[in-house]
Each structure stands twice: as structure tokens, then as C-alpha cells.
mmCIF file of C-alpha atoms in Angstrom:
data_model
loop_
_atom_site.group_PDB
_atom_site.id
_atom_site.type_symbol
_atom_site.label_atom_id
_atom_site.label_comp_id
_atom_site.label_asym_id
_atom_site.label_seq_id
_atom_site.Cartn_x
_atom_site.Cartn_y
_atom_site.Cartn_z
ATOM 1 C CA MET A 1 26.405 -56.557 -25.715
ATOM 2 C CA ILE A 2 24.199 -54.328 -27.655
ATOM 3 C CA ASP A 3 24.408 -53.592 -31.299
ATOM 4 C CA GLN A 4 25.676 -50.797 -33.115
ATOM 5 C CA SER A 5 23.132 -49.432 -34.998
ATOM 6 C CA THR A 6 20.883 -50.165 -32.221
ATOM 7 C CA PHE A 7 22.165 -47.970 -29.843
ATOM 8 C CA SER A 8 23.891 -45.323 -32.620
ATOM 9 C CA ARG A 9 20.811 -44.898 -35.184
ATOM 10 C CA PRO A 10 17.903 -43.453 -32.160
ATOM 11 C CA LEU A 11 21.178 -41.836 -30.914
ATOM 12 C CA LEU A 12 22.156 -39.129 -34.212
ATOM 13 C CA ASP A 13 18.734 -39.334 -35.519
ATOM 14 C CA TRP A 14 17.833 -37.485 -31.891
ATOM 15 C CA PHE A 15 20.940 -35.194 -31.894
ATOM 16 C CA ALA A 16 19.715 -34.200 -34.990
ATOM 17 C CA ALA A 17 16.747 -33.208 -33.722
ATOM 18 C CA HIS A 18 17.617 -31.682 -30.591
ATOM 19 C CA ALA A 19 20.659 -30.319 -30.738
ATOM 20 C CA ARG A 20 21.407 -26.903 -29.582
ATOM 21 C CA ASP A 21 22.376 -24.027 -31.370
ATOM 22 C CA LEU A 22 26.364 -23.524 -30.058
ATOM 23 C CA PRO A 23 28.839 -20.994 -31.793
ATOM 24 C CA TRP A 24 32.050 -23.383 -32.050
ATOM 25 C CA ARG A 25 29.473 -25.820 -33.809
ATOM 26 C CA ARG A 26 28.404 -23.710 -36.821
ATOM 27 C CA THR A 27 32.154 -23.922 -38.454
ATOM 28 C CA TYR A 28 33.507 -26.330 -35.809
ATOM 29 C CA ASP A 29 37.087 -24.492 -35.766
ATOM 30 C CA PRO A 30 39.550 -26.022 -33.777
ATOM 31 C CA TYR A 31 40.749 -23.235 -32.980
ATOM 32 C CA GLN A 32 36.849 -22.420 -31.782
ATOM 33 C CA VAL A 33 36.378 -25.912 -30.166
ATOM 34 C CA TRP A 34 39.342 -25.743 -28.595
ATOM 35 C CA ILE A 35 38.501 -23.504 -26.746
ATOM 36 C CA SER A 36 35.204 -24.240 -25.874
ATOM 37 C CA GLU A 37 36.936 -27.795 -25.102
ATOM 38 C CA VAL A 38 38.121 -25.531 -22.145
ATOM 39 C CA MET A 39 35.960 -22.979 -21.210
ATOM 40 C CA LEU A 40 33.175 -26.285 -20.538
ATOM 41 C CA GLN A 41 35.211 -27.631 -18.286
ATOM 42 C CA GLN A 42 33.962 -27.073 -14.599
ATOM 43 C CA THR A 43 31.626 -24.541 -15.778
ATOM 44 C CA GLN A 44 28.163 -24.454 -17.252
ATOM 45 C CA MET A 45 26.747 -24.694 -21.020
ATOM 46 C CA ASP A 46 24.272 -21.581 -20.595
ATOM 47 C CA ARG A 47 27.327 -19.180 -19.190
ATOM 48 C CA VAL A 48 29.723 -20.490 -21.400
ATOM 49 C CA VAL A 49 28.255 -19.553 -24.459
ATOM 50 C CA GLY A 50 28.172 -15.576 -23.253
ATOM 51 C CA TYR A 51 31.942 -15.690 -22.424
ATOM 52 C CA PHE A 52 32.832 -17.939 -25.646
ATOM 53 C CA GLN A 53 31.042 -14.845 -27.776
ATOM 54 C CA ARG A 54 32.660 -12.014 -25.621
ATOM 55 C CA TRP A 55 36.238 -14.689 -25.631
ATOM 56 C CA MET A 56 35.935 -14.429 -29.660
ATOM 57 C CA ALA A 57 35.436 -10.762 -29.583
ATOM 58 C CA GLY A 58 38.508 -10.079 -27.686
ATOM 59 C CA PHE A 59 40.977 -13.159 -29.076
ATOM 60 C CA PRO A 60 39.303 -14.556 -32.649
ATOM 61 C CA ASP A 61 42.453 -17.024 -33.516
ATOM 62 C CA VAL A 62 45.479 -17.891 -31.881
ATOM 63 C CA ARG A 63 47.839 -15.129 -33.227
ATOM 64 C CA VAL A 64 45.216 -11.975 -31.726
ATOM 65 C CA LEU A 65 45.377 -14.737 -27.788
ATOM 66 C CA ALA A 66 49.383 -15.724 -28.282
ATOM 67 C CA ALA A 67 49.701 -11.829 -28.239
ATOM 68 C CA ALA A 68 47.774 -10.626 -26.086
ATOM 69 C CA PRO A 69 49.362 -9.497 -22.566
ATOM 70 C CA GLU A 70 47.763 -12.192 -19.696
ATOM 71 C CA ASP A 71 46.055 -9.252 -17.828
ATOM 72 C CA LYS A 72 43.693 -8.710 -20.664
ATOM 73 C CA VAL A 73 43.195 -12.593 -21.131
ATOM 74 C CA LEU A 74 42.653 -13.470 -17.708
ATOM 75 C CA THR A 75 40.586 -10.382 -17.277
ATOM 76 C CA ALA A 76 38.520 -12.142 -20.148
ATOM 77 C CA TRP A 77 38.309 -15.383 -18.097
ATOM 78 C CA GLU A 78 37.032 -13.442 -14.522
ATOM 79 C CA GLY A 79 34.402 -15.211 -13.769
ATOM 80 C CA LEU A 80 34.720 -19.210 -14.939
ATOM 81 C CA GLY A 81 36.720 -19.763 -12.248
ATOM 82 C CA TYR A 82 40.212 -21.991 -12.180
ATOM 83 C CA TYR A 83 41.884 -19.136 -14.109
ATOM 84 C CA THR A 84 44.970 -21.786 -14.707
ATOM 85 C CA ARG A 85 42.741 -22.793 -17.758
ATOM 86 C CA ALA A 86 42.845 -18.972 -19.317
ATOM 87 C CA ARG A 87 46.981 -18.915 -18.548
ATOM 88 C CA ASN A 88 46.740 -22.708 -20.203
ATOM 89 C CA LEU A 89 44.997 -20.901 -23.513
ATOM 90 C CA LEU A 90 47.706 -18.514 -23.581
ATOM 91 C CA ARG A 91 50.869 -20.018 -22.357
ATOM 92 C CA ALA A 92 49.487 -23.457 -26.031
ATOM 93 C CA SER A 93 48.991 -20.440 -28.313
ATOM 94 C CA ARG A 94 52.841 -19.036 -27.686
ATOM 95 C CA TYR A 95 53.509 -21.884 -28.418
ATOM 96 C CA VAL A 96 51.951 -22.846 -31.119
ATOM 97 C CA MET A 97 53.509 -19.375 -31.927
ATOM 98 C CA ASP A 98 56.471 -19.929 -31.564
ATOM 99 C CA ASN A 99 57.223 -23.573 -32.586
ATOM 100 C CA LEU A 100 54.157 -24.675 -35.186
ATOM 101 C CA SER A 101 54.123 -21.504 -37.410
ATOM 102 C CA GLY A 102 50.751 -20.566 -36.052
ATOM 103 C CA THR A 103 49.235 -23.649 -36.887
ATOM 104 C CA LEU A 104 47.093 -25.915 -34.356
ATOM 105 C CA PRO A 105 48.099 -29.044 -34.532
ATOM 106 C CA ARG A 106 45.827 -32.282 -36.621
ATOM 107 C CA ASP A 107 46.556 -34.928 -34.074
ATOM 108 C CA HIS A 108 46.151 -36.839 -31.328
ATOM 109 C CA ALA A 109 49.839 -36.627 -30.538
ATOM 110 C CA GLY A 110 49.846 -33.115 -31.009
ATOM 111 C CA TRP A 111 47.743 -31.530 -29.315
ATOM 112 C CA LEU A 112 49.257 -33.302 -26.293
ATOM 113 C CA ALA A 113 52.543 -31.516 -27.009
ATOM 114 C CA LEU A 114 50.807 -28.156 -26.275
ATOM 115 C CA PRO A 115 51.517 -26.546 -22.048
ATOM 116 C CA GLY A 116 48.653 -27.589 -20.133
ATOM 117 C CA ILE A 117 46.281 -29.276 -23.266
ATOM 118 C CA GLY A 118 45.247 -33.314 -21.399
ATOM 119 C CA PRO A 119 44.744 -36.300 -22.949
ATOM 120 C CA TYR A 120 40.147 -35.801 -22.472
ATOM 121 C CA THR A 121 40.608 -32.188 -24.347
ATOM 122 C CA ALA A 122 43.677 -33.615 -26.898
ATOM 123 C CA ALA A 123 40.664 -36.292 -27.942
ATOM 124 C CA ALA A 124 38.064 -33.827 -27.644
ATOM 125 C CA VAL A 125 39.243 -31.416 -30.118
ATOM 126 C CA CYS A 126 40.673 -33.413 -32.234
ATOM 127 C CA ALA A 127 37.105 -35.918 -32.298
ATOM 128 C CA ILE A 128 34.577 -32.269 -32.366
ATOM 129 C CA ALA A 129 37.180 -30.426 -34.874
ATOM 130 C CA TYR A 130 38.741 -33.139 -37.131
ATOM 131 C CA ASN A 131 36.098 -36.425 -36.894
ATOM 132 C CA GLN A 132 39.187 -38.347 -35.953
ATOM 133 C CA PRO A 133 38.051 -41.097 -33.464
ATOM 134 C CA HIS A 134 38.701 -40.760 -30.259
ATOM 135 C CA ALA A 135 37.126 -41.185 -27.920
ATOM 136 C CA VAL A 136 35.005 -38.393 -26.377
ATOM 137 C CA VAL A 137 34.838 -39.188 -22.569
ATOM 138 C CA ASP A 138 33.120 -36.527 -19.587
ATOM 139 C CA ALA A 139 30.316 -36.435 -17.256
ATOM 140 C CA ASN A 140 27.925 -36.620 -19.626
ATOM 141 C CA VAL A 141 28.976 -39.798 -21.359
ATOM 142 C CA SER A 142 30.094 -41.219 -18.415
ATOM 143 C CA ARG A 143 26.437 -40.721 -16.973
ATOM 144 C CA VAL A 144 24.572 -42.202 -19.977
ATOM 145 C CA MET A 145 27.203 -44.681 -20.829
ATOM 146 C CA ALA A 146 26.575 -46.536 -16.601
ATOM 147 C CA ARG A 147 22.571 -46.183 -17.184
ATOM 148 C CA ILE A 148 22.687 -47.728 -20.006
ATOM 149 C CA PHE A 149 25.033 -51.011 -19.400
ATOM 150 C CA ASP A 150 24.662 -51.148 -15.508
ATOM 151 C CA LEU A 151 27.810 -49.682 -13.875
ATOM 152 C CA ASP A 152 27.949 -51.316 -10.567
ATOM 153 C CA VAL A 153 31.481 -49.730 -9.794
ATOM 154 C CA PRO A 154 32.296 -45.282 -9.778
ATOM 155 C CA VAL A 155 32.467 -43.826 -13.739
ATOM 156 C CA ARG A 156 35.765 -43.291 -12.249
ATOM 157 C CA GLN A 157 37.530 -45.863 -11.427
ATOM 158 C CA ARG A 158 39.908 -46.869 -14.038
ATOM 159 C CA ALA A 159 37.835 -50.642 -15.662
ATOM 160 C CA ALA A 160 34.953 -48.308 -15.156
ATOM 161 C CA ALA A 161 36.638 -45.086 -17.515
ATOM 162 C CA THR A 162 38.260 -47.879 -19.204
ATOM 163 C CA PHE A 163 35.437 -49.676 -20.652
ATOM 164 C CA ILE A 164 33.030 -46.631 -21.311
ATOM 165 C CA ALA A 165 36.252 -45.440 -23.684
ATOM 166 C CA GLU A 166 36.327 -48.270 -25.065
ATOM 167 C CA GLN A 167 32.428 -48.904 -25.693
ATOM 168 C CA ALA A 168 32.128 -45.229 -27.126
ATOM 169 C CA LEU A 169 34.154 -46.162 -29.801
ATOM 170 C CA ALA A 170 32.950 -49.834 -30.840
ATOM 171 C CA LEU A 171 29.392 -48.329 -30.609
ATOM 172 C CA THR A 172 30.969 -45.236 -33.285
ATOM 173 C CA PRO A 173 29.454 -45.463 -36.407
ATOM 174 C CA PRO A 174 32.645 -45.501 -38.763
ATOM 175 C CA GLY A 175 33.794 -41.392 -39.764
ATOM 176 C CA GLN A 176 30.430 -40.168 -37.269
ATOM 177 C CA ILE A 177 33.362 -40.099 -34.208
ATOM 178 C CA ARG A 178 31.949 -35.802 -33.975
ATOM 179 C CA HIS A 179 28.012 -35.681 -33.894
ATOM 180 C CA PHE A 180 28.974 -39.326 -32.246
ATOM 181 C CA SER A 181 30.355 -38.144 -29.785
ATOM 182 C CA GLN A 182 28.429 -33.994 -29.207
ATOM 183 C CA ALA A 183 25.377 -36.830 -29.324
ATOM 184 C CA LEU A 184 26.769 -38.157 -26.137
ATOM 185 C CA MET A 185 27.129 -35.162 -24.965
ATOM 186 C CA GLU A 186 24.007 -33.899 -25.619
ATOM 187 C CA LEU A 187 21.747 -36.001 -24.293
ATOM 188 C CA GLY A 188 23.599 -36.775 -20.802
ATOM 189 C CA ALA A 189 22.801 -32.725 -20.461
ATOM 190 C CA LEU A 190 19.655 -32.662 -21.712
ATOM 191 C CA ILE A 191 17.557 -35.375 -21.157
ATOM 192 C CA CYS A 192 20.069 -37.773 -19.048
ATOM 193 C CA LEU A 193 20.148 -36.228 -16.146
ATOM 194 C CA PRO A 194 21.601 -37.131 -12.626
ATOM 195 C CA ARG A 195 18.533 -35.876 -10.418
ATOM 196 C CA ARG A 196 15.962 -35.164 -12.531
ATOM 197 C CA PRO A 197 16.572 -37.797 -15.932
ATOM 198 C CA ARG A 198 13.515 -37.836 -17.643
ATOM 199 C CA CYS A 199 13.744 -41.438 -19.568
ATOM 200 C CA SER A 200 10.322 -41.206 -21.508
ATOM 201 C CA SER A 201 11.841 -38.401 -23.838
ATOM 202 C CA CYS A 202 15.161 -40.755 -24.159
ATOM 203 C CA PRO A 203 15.740 -42.292 -27.663
ATOM 204 C CA LEU A 204 18.136 -45.386 -26.335
ATOM 205 C CA HIS A 205 15.567 -45.991 -24.015
ATOM 206 C CA ASP A 206 14.741 -49.068 -24.683
ATOM 207 C CA ILE A 207 18.024 -50.417 -24.183
ATOM 208 C CA CYS A 208 19.335 -49.239 -21.346
ATOM 209 C CA GLU A 209 19.830 -51.993 -18.218
ATOM 210 C CA ALA A 210 19.843 -48.317 -15.234
ATOM 211 C CA ARG A 211 15.658 -47.902 -16.411
ATOM 212 C CA ARG A 212 15.103 -52.114 -16.753
ATOM 213 C CA LEU A 213 15.377 -52.449 -14.155
ATOM 214 C CA ASP A 214 14.399 -49.499 -12.768
ATOM 215 C CA ILE A 215 17.981 -48.140 -10.763
ATOM 216 C CA VAL A 216 18.559 -45.352 -12.725
ATOM 217 C CA LEU A 217 18.894 -42.989 -10.014
ATOM 218 C CA GLU A 218 21.270 -45.285 -8.286
ATOM 219 C CA ARG A 219 23.197 -44.673 -11.701
ATOM 220 C CA PRO A 220 26.902 -43.645 -11.527
ATOM 221 C CA VAL A 221 27.148 -44.959 -8.935
ATOM 222 C CA PRO A 222 28.595 -42.523 -6.721
ATOM 223 C CA SER A 223 31.986 -42.053 -5.897
ATOM 224 C CA LYS A 224 33.486 -40.616 -1.855
ATOM 225 C CA ALA A 225 31.949 -38.097 -1.328
ATOM 226 C CA VAL A 226 34.195 -34.366 -1.156
ATOM 227 C CA THR A 227 34.808 -32.655 2.192
ATOM 228 C CA TYR A 228 34.630 -30.308 3.120
ATOM 229 C CA ILE A 229 36.058 -27.225 4.984
ATOM 230 C CA PRO A 230 34.847 -23.898 6.417
ATOM 231 C CA ILE A 231 37.513 -21.391 6.323
ATOM 232 C CA ASP A 232 36.608 -17.177 7.648
ATOM 233 C CA VAL A 233 38.676 -14.607 6.362
ATOM 234 C CA ALA A 234 38.800 -10.632 6.307
ATOM 235 C CA THR A 235 39.920 -8.322 3.248
ATOM 236 C CA GLY A 236 38.904 -4.438 3.656
ATOM 237 C CA VAL A 237 38.554 -2.096 0.632
ATOM 238 C CA LEU A 238 40.998 1.000 1.062
ATOM 239 C CA MET A 239 40.519 4.293 0.409
ATOM 240 C CA ALA A 240 42.629 7.673 0.588
ATOM 241 C CA GLN A 241 42.511 9.986 -1.850
ATOM 242 C CA GLY A 242 39.410 9.383 -3.898
ATOM 243 C CA LEU A 243 40.976 6.390 -4.773
ATOM 244 C CA ILE A 244 41.227 2.404 -3.811
ATOM 245 C CA TYR A 245 44.337 0.534 -2.953
ATOM 246 C CA ILE A 246 44.921 -2.870 -4.794
ATOM 247 C CA GLN A 247 47.698 -5.193 -4.870
ATOM 248 C CA LYS A 248 48.044 -8.730 -7.670
ATOM 249 C CA ARG A 249 48.791 -11.784 -6.281
ATOM 250 C CA PRO A 250 52.252 -13.332 -6.103
ATOM 251 C CA ALA A 251 52.849 -15.386 -10.180
ATOM 252 C CA THR A 252 52.496 -18.657 -8.209
ATOM 253 C CA GLY A 253 49.503 -19.886 -6.163
ATOM 254 C CA VAL A 254 46.029 -19.583 -5.426
ATOM 255 C CA TRP A 255 44.434 -17.096 -7.884
ATOM 256 C CA ALA A 256 48.071 -16.643 -8.899
ATOM 257 C CA GLY A 257 48.274 -13.206 -10.748
ATOM 258 C CA LEU A 258 45.398 -12.150 -10.456
ATOM 259 C CA TRP A 259 44.026 -8.545 -7.958
ATOM 260 C CA GLU A 260 42.580 -8.586 -4.744
ATOM 261 C CA PHE A 261 42.598 -6.352 -1.816
ATOM 262 C CA PRO A 262 43.910 -6.670 0.812
ATOM 263 C CA GLY A 263 43.264 -9.545 3.380
ATOM 264 C CA GLY A 264 44.166 -12.984 5.153
ATOM 265 C CA THR A 265 42.377 -16.539 7.622
ATOM 266 C CA ILE A 266 40.779 -14.994 10.935
ATOM 267 C CA GLU A 267 43.619 -16.686 13.191
ATOM 268 C CA GLY A 268 42.746 -18.195 17.404
ATOM 269 C CA ALA A 269 40.634 -15.744 18.416
ATOM 270 C CA GLU A 270 40.494 -13.230 16.467
ATOM 271 C CA THR A 271 37.895 -10.700 14.844
ATOM 272 C CA PRO A 272 37.484 -9.901 11.151
ATOM 273 C CA GLU A 273 38.683 -6.691 12.816
ATOM 274 C CA GLN A 274 41.941 -7.206 13.763
ATOM 275 C CA THR A 275 42.463 -10.202 11.476
ATOM 276 C CA LEU A 276 41.797 -6.844 8.389
ATOM 277 C CA ILE A 277 44.027 -4.895 10.386
ATOM 278 C CA ARG A 278 47.026 -6.935 11.080
ATOM 279 C CA GLU A 279 47.075 -8.492 7.689
ATOM 280 C CA TYR A 280 46.873 -5.246 5.746
ATOM 281 C CA MET A 281 50.375 -3.945 8.333
ATOM 282 C CA GLU A 282 51.087 -7.763 7.070
ATOM 283 C CA GLU A 283 50.897 -7.569 3.432
ATOM 284 C CA THR A 284 51.773 -3.988 2.527
ATOM 285 C CA GLY A 285 53.551 -1.942 5.929
ATOM 286 C CA PHE A 286 49.736 0.625 5.951
ATOM 287 C CA VAL A 287 47.876 1.281 9.244
ATOM 288 C CA VAL A 288 45.067 0.984 8.683
ATOM 289 C CA ASN A 289 41.793 1.915 11.025
ATOM 290 C CA ASP A 290 38.041 2.803 11.594
ATOM 291 C CA PRO A 291 37.241 0.183 9.873
ATOM 292 C CA ARG A 292 33.233 0.102 8.104
ATOM 293 C CA LYS A 293 31.521 -3.252 7.878
ATOM 294 C CA LEU A 294 30.444 -4.327 3.808
ATOM 295 C CA ALA A 295 29.372 -7.432 3.639
ATOM 296 C CA VAL A 296 30.203 -11.335 4.879
ATOM 297 C CA ILE A 297 30.224 -12.788 0.540
ATOM 298 C CA ARG A 298 30.380 -16.784 0.366
ATOM 299 C CA HIS A 299 32.014 -18.463 -2.524
ATOM 300 C CA GLY A 300 33.951 -21.638 -2.836
ATOM 301 C CA TYR A 301 36.442 -23.070 -4.364
ATOM 302 C CA THR A 302 38.813 -26.739 -4.684
ATOM 303 C CA LYS A 303 37.298 -28.555 -1.603
ATOM 304 C CA TYR A 304 37.444 -24.903 0.896
ATOM 305 C CA ARG A 305 33.572 -22.794 1.615
ATOM 306 C CA VAL A 306 34.983 -19.458 2.504
ATOM 307 C CA ALA A 307 32.691 -16.725 3.944
ATOM 308 C CA LEU A 308 34.888 -13.046 3.460
ATOM 309 C CA HIS A 309 34.160 -10.556 6.046
ATOM 310 C CA CYS A 310 34.330 -6.809 3.760
ATOM 311 C CA TYR A 311 35.264 -3.834 5.012
ATOM 312 C CA ARG A 312 36.093 -0.502 3.296
ATOM 313 C CA CYS A 313 39.146 0.946 5.887
ATOM 314 C CA ARG A 314 41.008 4.111 4.855
ATOM 315 C CA LEU A 315 44.919 5.284 6.772
ATOM 316 C CA GLU A 316 45.504 6.196 9.211
ATOM 317 C CA ASP A 317 45.256 10.443 10.187
ATOM 318 C CA ASP A 318 44.330 9.849 6.525
ATOM 319 C CA GLN A 319 47.746 10.136 5.466
ATOM 320 C CA PRO A 320 49.044 10.492 1.898
ATOM 321 C CA LYS A 321 49.774 7.111 -0.506
ATOM 322 C CA PRO A 322 52.491 6.335 0.922
ATOM 323 C CA PRO A 323 53.811 3.522 -1.391
ATOM 324 C CA PRO A 324 53.623 -0.175 0.000
ATOM 325 C CA ILE A 325 56.360 -3.090 1.080
ATOM 326 C CA LEU A 326 54.177 -6.060 -1.105
ATOM 327 C CA ALA A 327 55.223 -8.412 1.496
ATOM 328 C CA ALA A 328 52.531 -10.929 -0.258
ATOM 329 C CA ALA A 329 52.250 -9.632 -3.805
ATOM 330 C CA GLN A 330 53.910 -8.454 -7.016
ATOM 331 C CA GLU A 331 52.377 -4.630 -7.555
ATOM 332 C CA TYR A 332 49.944 -2.637 -6.612
ATOM 333 C CA ARG A 333 47.718 0.674 -7.682
ATOM 334 C CA TRP A 334 45.439 3.026 -6.708
ATOM 335 C CA VAL A 335 42.862 3.431 -9.114
ATOM 336 C CA ARG A 336 39.092 4.673 -9.599
ATOM 337 C CA GLN A 337 36.262 2.729 -8.501
ATOM 338 C CA GLU A 338 35.332 2.682 -12.215
ATOM 339 C CA GLU A 339 38.525 1.346 -13.440
ATOM 340 C CA LEU A 340 38.358 -1.753 -10.804
ATOM 341 C CA ASN A 341 36.924 -3.491 -14.338
ATOM 342 C CA GLN A 342 39.624 -3.425 -16.002
ATOM 343 C CA TYR A 343 41.487 -5.502 -13.817
ATOM 344 C CA ALA A 344 39.894 -9.309 -13.554
ATOM 345 C CA PHE A 345 39.972 -10.326 -8.737
ATOM 346 C CA PRO A 346 39.102 -14.082 -7.531
ATOM 347 C CA ALA A 347 35.439 -14.282 -7.669
ATOM 348 C CA GLY A 348 35.012 -13.592 -4.173
ATOM 349 C CA HIS A 349 36.226 -10.123 -3.921
ATOM 350 C CA ARG A 350 34.155 -10.169 -7.669
ATOM 351 C CA LYS A 351 31.187 -10.107 -5.506
ATOM 352 C CA LEU A 352 32.461 -7.273 -3.389
ATOM 353 C CA ILE A 353 32.862 -4.671 -5.735
ATOM 354 C CA ASP A 354 29.951 -5.714 -7.585
ATOM 355 C CA GLN A 355 27.677 -4.633 -3.940
ATOM 356 C CA THR A 356 29.463 -2.389 -2.617
ATOM 357 C CA PHE A 357 29.710 0.088 -5.680
ATOM 358 C CA SER A 358 26.990 -1.380 -8.122
#
């Protein structure tokens, strides 16, 4: 078994010399650590820093966040995806204000009690913000540990995940969990890379079992590959009297509460144009015609790979703007082109806006 000092000393020395200057590392404020950890789930660091800085400018503390309208929070989050994360931040902040007198929890159980907070986030905030001994194991840490210890099973298996967490705690020097946890994550992010690991620059080079066996690229053992489902969708930008129609999706389901242009899945032998006309009638009651192709935008979410066929369309006979029936939305707006940036859209629709109106 690896000795604690043999593992931790070179790792912490390396971190002291090479740690990135990230804004939430300057104060270790619990609110900032919490926001950063939630943003970093499913999102690369280089994208998160800018979003984090803009978020702090708009929502500098839990009180301001709790008082913010959901639409404003979702707009600030737009581009990070997985909008449930933003809604959970809002729910948790309001819980803190309503039930904890505006004071964030200071222990693991307290964080777990907040809406939308899971074991990983609770552990990360407690370890990094409060320097409390909780194992913080993300994909980077799992990869480092799988290679160091030559784990021959997928790291998501319960036994492997338990082993990694136990070793991470056992190898942490007393009182150093804040820096040790970040050092492991940083090592995975900068050196122990998935496809092109920089083994010669690794401070743990000499104790890495996978390197000794020359099987670094075989660790971690991959989990079962995800099978992606292709779908074709049609959507249309409806313009009337110089304004653009948008509608807000229902409060539950995919992209809940985001704004969109109406549309839907292309069915059977339909053309994209036929789908657009049908969807507008079903969702709004509008009769639209003269669809003109704008673009085909490709994007993905969860297990789907979407081809979004985008059109510009108009109301039949340029009729005045009637109220829609809102069969698939909770509210609607007719907005000017320059107002579109004030609303949060799914990624594919935001790409359409950027390509069409920029």
C-alpha cells in the first residue's frame, strides 16, 4: 500500500506550484465554492470561469440569488445546459433564506438537506470551503486513482468508487483536505489526461502502477458505451408586423421554463416544412405558410443527437397577431429582435438566434 507522505507530499508541492488562479480559490467563500462546483458539473473549466464571474456580478450572495426571478437565473445560466442545476440553486437559496435565516450550512448533513444537493456537492463544499474531511471524487480524481492503483474494473462500480473515496481520505494529511482534494482534481485536469496523459510531468510518476505496467491508456476501464438516438426536429421563427413569436415551455419536462420557437419531431414521411406547419397549428392554432429554410443546426442533450431544421415563416395572409391557444406552453411574447437576448433558450434555439440575427 502507498504511504501517505509518499503520495501527498509531491502532489501538494506540485499543486502549490501549478494550481490555476481560479476566482473561487481566492477566498474559499462557501457560496462561491457551491456555485463553482455546480457549474463545473457537466461543464469544462475554461467555460465556467466566465460564467462564474458574470453570475457573481448578478447574484453576489445567497440573499440576492434567492430574491431573483427564475427567468433571470435561467438567462444567466444559458449556455451551460442542464438547467435543472440553475433551478436547484434557486430552490436551495430560497430554502436557506426561509429556513436557515440566510446562513449557509456548515456541515455535510446540512448541505444534503438543501434541495437539489447530492453527496458529491455536499462533500466538495465541506472539503473545499470548510476544510472538513470528506472525499471529493470527480471524474478527474477517479482517473488518477484508477491509474495509480491499476484498478481493473470501471470506476463507477460501487466497489471501485468506495475504494477510491477511502484511499483519497486515507492519503490526505491531517488538515489538508482542501488543498489535497483540489490537487487531485487539478492533476487529472492538467496532467493525467484521458487520451494524452503527460506522465513525464506527473508528480506521482514513480508510484503509478499503470505507468509501470505501460497500460496508462487502458485505465480507467471504460463503462458500457452510451448509445445515442438521432432525431430530426423542425422549428420556425414566426415574424409578424416586425415582431417575433416566442413561447415559454411548460414548468415540467425537457427544457422546462425555457423560451423557444414552436416546432417538434418530424414524423413518418413528413417533410420538415409539413412538420413546421402542423406543429404551429397544434401548439398555437396559428396557420403559417411560406416556410423558408434558415439552417440545419446540430446539437445534443442526454442520449439524443438532434438535427434541428430551422425556418422563417409568416402568418397566412399576413393577418394581425392573434392570441395563441398555448397547447404546449405556459405563456407567450411577441418581441423585437434585439430583445431575444433577454430570454433563456435551449442551446439549439440560441444557435439559431445567433446565426440568424447576429
